[in-house]
Amino acid sequence: MNGFRGKFTLLALQNAPLILFAVLIIVFGFMSDRFLTPINFVNIVNQASHIAIIAIGMTFVLLIAGIDLSVGANMYLSAAVLGVFLVGMPPIVAFPVVAVLGLAFGAVNAVIITQLRVAAFITTLATLFVGRGIALYFSGNKMVPFSKSVLEFGRSTYLGVPSAIWVFAVVLIIALLVLKLTTFGRQVYAIGADPDAAAKAGINVKRVVFAVYCICGVCAAVGGLVSGSQVAVASSTFGFQKEFPVIAAAVLGGTSLFGGRGSVLGTVFGAVLIQTVENGLVMTNANPYIYPLVISVIIFIAVFTDSSRTTVLERLERRKIRVEPD
Amino acid sequence: MTATTQAARDAAITAGRPLLKVEGLCKSFFGVEVLHKVGFSLQAGRVLGLVGENGSGKSTTMNIIGGVHQMDAGQIQFDGAVYRPKGPRDAARQGIAFIHQELNLFRNLSIAENLFITEFPKLVPGLPFIDRSAARKRAAELLAAVDLDLSPTTLVNKLSQGERQLVEIAKALGAKAKVIIFDEPTTSLTTRETDRLFDIINRLRAQGIAIIYISHILADVMRLCDNITVLRDGHVVGSALKSDMTIERMISMMVGRSIDQLFPPRDYAAPKGDPVLDVAGITQRGTVKDISFTLKAGEVLGISGLMGAGRSELARILFGIDPYSSGEIKIGGVAITAPTPSVCMDHGMAFLTEDRRAEGLMMEAAIDTNIALSSLQNYAGGLGGMIDRGRLAGDVQKMSTSVQISAKDIVRTLVKNLSGGNQQKVVIGKWLLRDPKVFILDEPTRGIDVGAKNEVYKIINSLAAGGAGILMISSELEELVGMCDRIMVMAHGEIRATYERGSFDREELLRAAMWDGIRSSSK
């Protein structure tokens, strides 16, 4: 009986974000008649894409029980390089260059974490400041305007869908394939569940961890490009504190901060959920000062359900010494 | 596998030569020798039983063969060639599979994924994509080979311990292992699961796979093995065919050790005081069942038993860390209705955990900070609860002298720089500063050298002489026999027997702990 109740609690906790999402849609739908329209939904996804792209990279990191706080800085650095150095280049050339730069940023994190064995939290906290510092130096602490071609990309649509959503879709599909269908992807889950067992099983743990931080770096840079192409200029606060909605999106989507559990689809859902809240607040003419408050309540609920879920799971899986006859 | 080694292997089998031959294996950890010239050999299609007390070197030997540790000296011949694995993966590649006591499965992945986590079948050679249906098919074949009737897509999370064990064996078969090492495979299995495991092991033997079987359950060893090797203190004390071995003989070989002056004397006849800890019928489903005993002031009560017998779990319940479903706990005559660590501490209980690094100490802090940690409120008072630092520092200094911590400066020396023995004394000092009436010690001398052990024993004796009740959990029988007034033996979460000083008999104690094994052998 106890086990049944435990499982029921678990089910409720696992679907808490979904329940939250449904409630929010109903509430906002009643409060604003513009909210429940197809155009608004495309808008939400369009605005959520850069967060979703970065959060997909973050999901890889969280799956191995790591963390990357430097994604916002990586984003800003990418945008600054694009706006300062790659002005004449068409997006088709400039974007891959910036993506490679993002990979290099991730690789720096990876080297410090895997080779120098510094905790991921400290490492990426440091590279957050270093990254922003370099970007501020490049931009001379001024607004960085993007070239016209970049803005045209940001405004363009294909088959009626904004290009940001297309980029987001491509990243999502690649991430899904990698996580579900490659040995590497499965090893990411294995390492998150138990790094010692993974090493004993013969997985090259260091190499996988290295690659994961590189992937997160690329995603951060691509997210920066998508966001940059939508906002015309990168101010000195571009990408500032983006790590919070990014991590929140992943956790809202069911990714555990302790590794081994989560999915990119869930993360995408989390990103859309956060954007839905922001959009709904705008649509209902809420006081802009309460936005952060509402978002932080949502994030708190996400983190809280994650930890209660872990507790319930632990209780269900507690090691039994005696095998009781039933 | 090259043709030459394959030929060598065939030749070895036809000549009756061993498939695996270990000679003169030595290994030290931090200057303490744990293996001394260990040697044995194993033929294809044979099962070698390896028995010995905790800490006798069984696991270390197997960790060396399995590539987890490197040997200091000695030689291993495998398959007719010198074998020196660089790591677990190298060992597996060469055909040695190690099934650890703590299984190396990923619970968040499916059975098929666990089987192929390092080498999935590929959709297209050269591309990274997994051929999921091929993986499922091959996994189903391997599962059939171990009689496991489960879908390969089942999450390992959903499997019982016995089923997980079989998945590990399937994994070894998938890696084409020639030698499979089992470390305590049956500790968490039911009788039926154990029978099933033995059927599979016998089948593997018939296929020509060599097995090394490590177990505390001597009856299982007798039932399963062709040869038996007994280890004690890192030495091989006996190797024999099963027909030349009995359980009695194994036990006497395992324990025959002289105790010199390790255990300081205490006046065991001194009258004991009032009960300081009364435990009545403590039960927690899946952990402990109907535990009752009384600990008196001035008494040292030992708890013996095998790993996984529920000893540490009982200690955690008594200290209020884990819950219990029924029963009663009284500390110093006062019933504790809702025990939590702080309630238990307030009633004069102290608990030295088995893992001092993780639970008992702040490694980055100085000695004095660690000792003072649990007693700060006793020194707080006056305006705003300020801590009387002078009085605290004086008492901490006295405590560190009385437990004989060897460090020049207790304010500047960080705990992480101390030896294991001194670290343990810091934890003990921390608790003694609270002047406990009941002190639960879980493996108080694990991993510390003989000299430090002796000092810890002296502290325990003086505590008991001072009127505290000591509950001492240990996996070392000698230690309990040398120190305790009474010893309780636990097995499967229950107290199986209690012995008074004077009637301690090592073989009897060991037999009580292994009772299940003996009982099932007589069936």
Short mmCIF file of N, CA and C in Angstrom, two decimals, chain A residues 177-178 180-184 186-187 189-204 207 259-261 313 317-326, chain B residues 68 88-89 100 102 104-109 113 117-120 122 128-130 132 157 171 188-190 284-289 308-310 313 323 492-494:
data_model
loop_
_atom_site.label_atom_id
_atom_site.label_comp_id
_atom_site.label_asym_id
_atom_site.label_seq_id
_atom_site.Cartn_x
_atom_site.Cartn_y
_atom_site.Cartn_z
N LEU A 177 19.10 12.80 -31.70
CA LEU A 177 19.79 11.68 -32.33
C LEU A 177 21.02 11.28 -31.52
N VAL A 178 21.80 12.28 -31.13
CA VAL A 178 23.05 11.98 -30.41
C VAL A 178 22.74 11.27 -29.09
N LYS A 180 19.98 9.69 -28.03
CA LYS A 180 19.23 8.44 -28.07
C LYS A 180 19.92 7.36 -28.89
N LEU A 181 20.61 7.78 -29.93
CA LEU A 181 21.03 6.79 -30.92
C LEU A 181 22.54 6.61 -31.07
N THR A 182 23.32 7.26 -30.24
CA THR A 182 24.76 6.99 -30.36
C THR A 182 25.29 6.41 -29.04
N THR A 183 26.38 5.69 -29.17
CA THR A 183 27.05 5.14 -27.99
C THR A 183 27.40 6.26 -27.03
N PHE A 184 27.90 7.36 -27.62
CA PHE A 184 28.25 8.52 -26.80
C PHE A 184 27.07 8.98 -25.95
N ARG A 186 24.42 7.36 -24.95
CA ARG A 186 24.08 6.40 -23.89
C ARG A 186 25.12 6.45 -22.76
N GLN A 187 26.37 6.69 -23.16
CA GLN A 187 27.42 6.78 -22.14
C GLN A 187 27.26 8.02 -21.28
N TYR A 189 24.43 9.18 -20.25
CA TYR A 189 23.48 8.77 -19.20
C TYR A 189 24.17 7.86 -18.17
N ALA A 190 25.03 6.96 -18.67
CA ALA A 190 25.70 6.02 -17.76
C ALA A 190 26.59 6.77 -16.78
N ILE A 191 27.35 7.74 -17.28
CA ILE A 191 28.26 8.49 -16.42
C ILE A 191 27.47 9.28 -15.38
N GLY A 192 26.34 9.83 -15.81
CA GLY A 192 25.52 10.59 -14.88
C GLY A 192 24.99 9.71 -13.76
N ALA A 193 24.68 8.46 -14.08
CA ALA A 193 24.13 7.57 -13.07
C ALA A 193 25.20 7.16 -12.07
N ASP A 194 26.40 6.89 -12.53
CA ASP A 194 27.46 6.41 -11.64
C ASP A 194 28.82 6.49 -12.33
N PRO A 195 29.55 7.58 -12.10
CA PRO A 195 30.83 7.74 -12.82
C PRO A 195 31.84 6.64 -12.49
N ASP A 196 31.83 6.15 -11.24
CA ASP A 196 32.79 5.10 -10.88
C ASP A 196 32.49 3.81 -11.62
N ALA A 197 31.20 3.46 -11.63
CA ALA A 197 30.80 2.25 -12.34
C ALA A 197 31.11 2.40 -13.83
N ALA A 198 30.92 3.61 -14.35
CA ALA A 198 31.19 3.85 -15.76
C ALA A 198 32.66 3.59 -16.06
N ALA A 199 33.53 4.08 -15.18
CA ALA A 199 34.96 3.86 -15.40
C ALA A 199 35.29 2.38 -15.31
N LYS A 200 34.67 1.69 -14.33
CA LYS A 200 34.93 0.26 -14.18
C LYS A 200 34.41 -0.52 -15.38
N ALA A 201 33.32 -0.03 -15.97
CA ALA A 201 32.76 -0.72 -17.12
C ALA A 201 33.61 -0.47 -18.37
N GLY A 202 34.59 0.40 -18.26
CA GLY A 202 35.48 0.63 -19.40
C GLY A 202 35.11 1.82 -20.26
N ILE A 203 34.24 2.69 -19.77
CA ILE A 203 33.92 3.91 -20.51
C ILE A 203 35.02 4.94 -20.29
N ASN A 204 35.41 5.61 -21.36
CA ASN A 204 36.41 6.67 -21.21
C ASN A 204 35.70 7.93 -20.69
N ARG A 207 36.86 11.55 -21.65
CA ARG A 207 36.61 11.97 -23.01
C ARG A 207 35.15 12.39 -23.18
N GLY A 259 22.30 14.30 -12.19
CA GLY A 259 22.81 13.49 -13.29
C GLY A 259 22.00 12.26 -13.61
N GLY A 260 22.14 11.79 -14.86
CA GLY A 260 21.59 10.50 -15.24
C GLY A 260 20.13 10.49 -15.65
N ARG A 261 19.43 11.57 -15.39
CA ARG A 261 18.00 11.58 -15.72
C ARG A 261 17.63 12.89 -16.39
N LEU A 313 12.13 8.83 -4.80
CA LEU A 313 12.84 7.76 -5.50
C LEU A 313 13.75 7.00 -4.55
N GLU A 317 13.72 3.06 -3.48
CA GLU A 317 14.82 2.20 -3.89
C GLU A 317 15.76 1.85 -2.75
N ARG A 318 15.37 2.19 -1.51
CA ARG A 318 16.28 1.96 -0.40
C ARG A 318 16.70 0.50 -0.34
N ARG A 319 17.98 0.32 -0.06
CA ARG A 319 18.55 -1.02 -0.07
C ARG A 319 17.89 -1.88 1.00
N LYS A 320 17.49 -3.05 0.60
CA LYS A 320 16.87 -3.97 1.56
C LYS A 320 17.91 -5.02 1.96
N ILE A 321 18.06 -5.21 3.25
CA ILE A 321 18.96 -6.25 3.72
C ILE A 321 18.20 -7.55 3.87
N ARG A 322 17.05 -7.42 4.52
CA ARG A 322 16.23 -8.61 4.71
C ARG A 322 15.29 -8.74 3.54
N VAL A 323 15.14 -9.91 3.04
CA VAL A 323 14.15 -10.12 2.01
C VAL A 323 12.92 -10.69 2.71
N GLU A 324 11.90 -9.84 2.88
CA GLU A 324 10.74 -10.25 3.64
C GLU A 324 9.82 -11.12 2.78
N PRO A 325 9.30 -12.17 3.36
CA PRO A 325 8.30 -12.92 2.61
C PRO A 325 7.02 -12.11 2.52
N ASP A 326 6.46 -11.99 1.35
CA ASP A 326 5.25 -11.17 1.19
C ASP A 326 3.99 -11.98 1.45
N VAL B 68 41.69 -3.46 -11.49
CA VAL B 68 41.34 -2.25 -10.73
C VAL B 68 42.57 -1.70 -10.01
N PRO B 88 40.53 -1.91 -15.80
CA PRO B 88 39.40 -2.84 -15.90
C PRO B 88 39.04 -3.18 -17.35
N ARG B 89 39.14 -2.17 -18.21
CA ARG B 89 38.75 -2.39 -19.59
C ARG B 89 39.72 -3.34 -20.28
N HIS B 100 31.46 -7.36 -9.51
CA HIS B 100 31.68 -6.79 -8.18
C HIS B 100 30.48 -7.02 -7.30
N GLU B 102 29.13 -4.73 -5.38
CA GLU B 102 28.26 -3.64 -5.78
C GLU B 102 28.22 -3.68 -7.29
N ASN B 104 27.97 -3.14 -11.19
CA ASN B 104 28.28 -1.98 -12.02
C ASN B 104 27.26 -1.79 -13.12
N LEU B 105 26.01 -1.69 -12.75
CA LEU B 105 25.00 -1.48 -13.78
C LEU B 105 24.43 -0.07 -13.64
N PHE B 106 23.96 0.45 -14.75
CA PHE B 106 23.38 1.78 -14.74
C PHE B 106 21.87 1.62 -14.69
N ARG B 107 21.31 2.05 -13.57
CA ARG B 107 19.91 1.76 -13.33
C ARG B 107 18.99 2.57 -14.23
N ASN B 108 19.51 3.68 -14.77
CA ASN B 108 18.66 4.51 -15.61
C ASN B 108 18.66 4.04 -17.07
N LEU B 109 19.40 2.97 -17.36
CA LEU B 109 19.45 2.48 -18.74
C LEU B 109 18.80 1.10 -18.82
N GLU B 113 21.15 -1.73 -23.18
CA GLU B 113 22.12 -0.63 -23.15
C GLU B 113 23.25 -0.93 -22.18
N ILE B 117 27.21 -1.04 -23.35
CA ILE B 117 27.50 0.38 -23.12
C ILE B 117 28.84 0.82 -23.71
N THR B 118 29.81 -0.07 -23.79
CA THR B 118 31.08 0.34 -24.39
C THR B 118 31.13 0.03 -25.88
N GLU B 119 30.45 -1.02 -26.30
CA GLU B 119 30.50 -1.37 -27.72
C GLU B 119 29.14 -1.77 -28.27
N PHE B 120 28.38 -0.78 -28.65
CA PHE B 120 27.08 -1.04 -29.25
C PHE B 120 27.26 -1.56 -30.68
N LYS B 122 26.61 -1.25 -34.48
CA LYS B 122 26.37 -0.01 -35.23
C LYS B 122 25.43 -0.23 -36.41
N PRO B 128 28.44 6.68 -36.05
CA PRO B 128 28.24 6.46 -34.61
C PRO B 128 26.87 5.91 -34.23
N PHE B 129 25.96 5.76 -35.19
CA PHE B 129 24.60 5.43 -34.78
C PHE B 129 24.41 3.97 -34.39
N ILE B 130 23.67 3.81 -33.29
CA ILE B 130 23.44 2.48 -32.72
C ILE B 130 22.39 1.74 -33.52
N ARG B 132 19.69 -0.30 -32.84
CA ARG B 132 18.95 -0.69 -31.64
C ARG B 132 18.34 -2.07 -31.75
N ASN B 157 16.62 -0.54 -13.38
CA ASN B 157 15.93 -0.07 -12.19
C ASN B 157 14.82 -1.01 -11.71
N LYS B 171 26.59 -9.93 -19.43
CA LYS B 171 27.56 -8.97 -19.94
C LYS B 171 28.93 -9.64 -20.09
N SER B 188 22.95 -10.43 -1.29
CA SER B 188 21.62 -9.82 -1.30
C SER B 188 20.63 -10.62 -2.15
N LEU B 189 20.90 -11.91 -2.30
CA LEU B 189 19.98 -12.74 -3.08
C LEU B 189 19.10 -13.59 -2.17
N THR B 190 17.90 -13.90 -2.66
CA THR B 190 17.05 -14.83 -1.94
C THR B 190 17.55 -16.26 -2.24
N GLN B 284 12.47 -2.56 11.48
CA GLN B 284 12.24 -1.71 10.30
C GLN B 284 12.24 -2.65 9.10
N ARG B 285 11.14 -2.67 8.39
CA ARG B 285 10.99 -3.60 7.28
C ARG B 285 12.16 -3.49 6.31
N GLY B 286 12.72 -4.63 5.98
CA GLY B 286 13.80 -4.65 5.02
C GLY B 286 15.16 -4.36 5.61
N THR B 287 15.22 -3.99 6.89
CA THR B 287 16.51 -3.62 7.46
C THR B 287 16.83 -4.46 8.70
N VAL B 288 16.10 -4.21 9.79
CA VAL B 288 16.35 -4.98 11.01
C VAL B 288 15.03 -5.51 11.56
N LYS B 289 15.11 -6.60 12.33
CA LYS B 289 13.89 -7.21 12.84
C LYS B 289 14.04 -7.55 14.31
N GLY B 308 26.68 -6.33 5.61
CA GLY B 308 25.31 -6.42 5.14
C GLY B 308 24.40 -7.16 6.09
N ALA B 309 24.87 -7.39 7.33
CA ALA B 309 24.02 -8.08 8.30
C ALA B 309 23.04 -7.12 8.97
N GLY B 310 23.22 -5.82 8.76
CA GLY B 310 22.32 -4.85 9.33
C GLY B 310 22.87 -4.13 10.55
N GLU B 313 23.11 -0.31 9.92
CA GLU B 313 21.73 0.16 9.79
C GLU B 313 21.09 0.29 11.17
N PRO B 323 14.57 5.87 10.12
CA PRO B 323 13.34 5.59 10.86
C PRO B 323 13.20 4.12 11.23
N HIS B 492 21.33 -11.15 8.76
CA HIS B 492 20.06 -10.83 8.10
C HIS B 492 19.17 -9.93 8.92
N GLY B 493 19.78 -8.94 9.59
CA GLY B 493 18.99 -7.96 10.31
C GLY B 493 18.46 -8.43 11.65
N GLU B 494 18.86 -9.64 12.09
CA GLU B 494 18.39 -10.14 13.38
C GLU B 494 19.57 -10.47 14.28
#
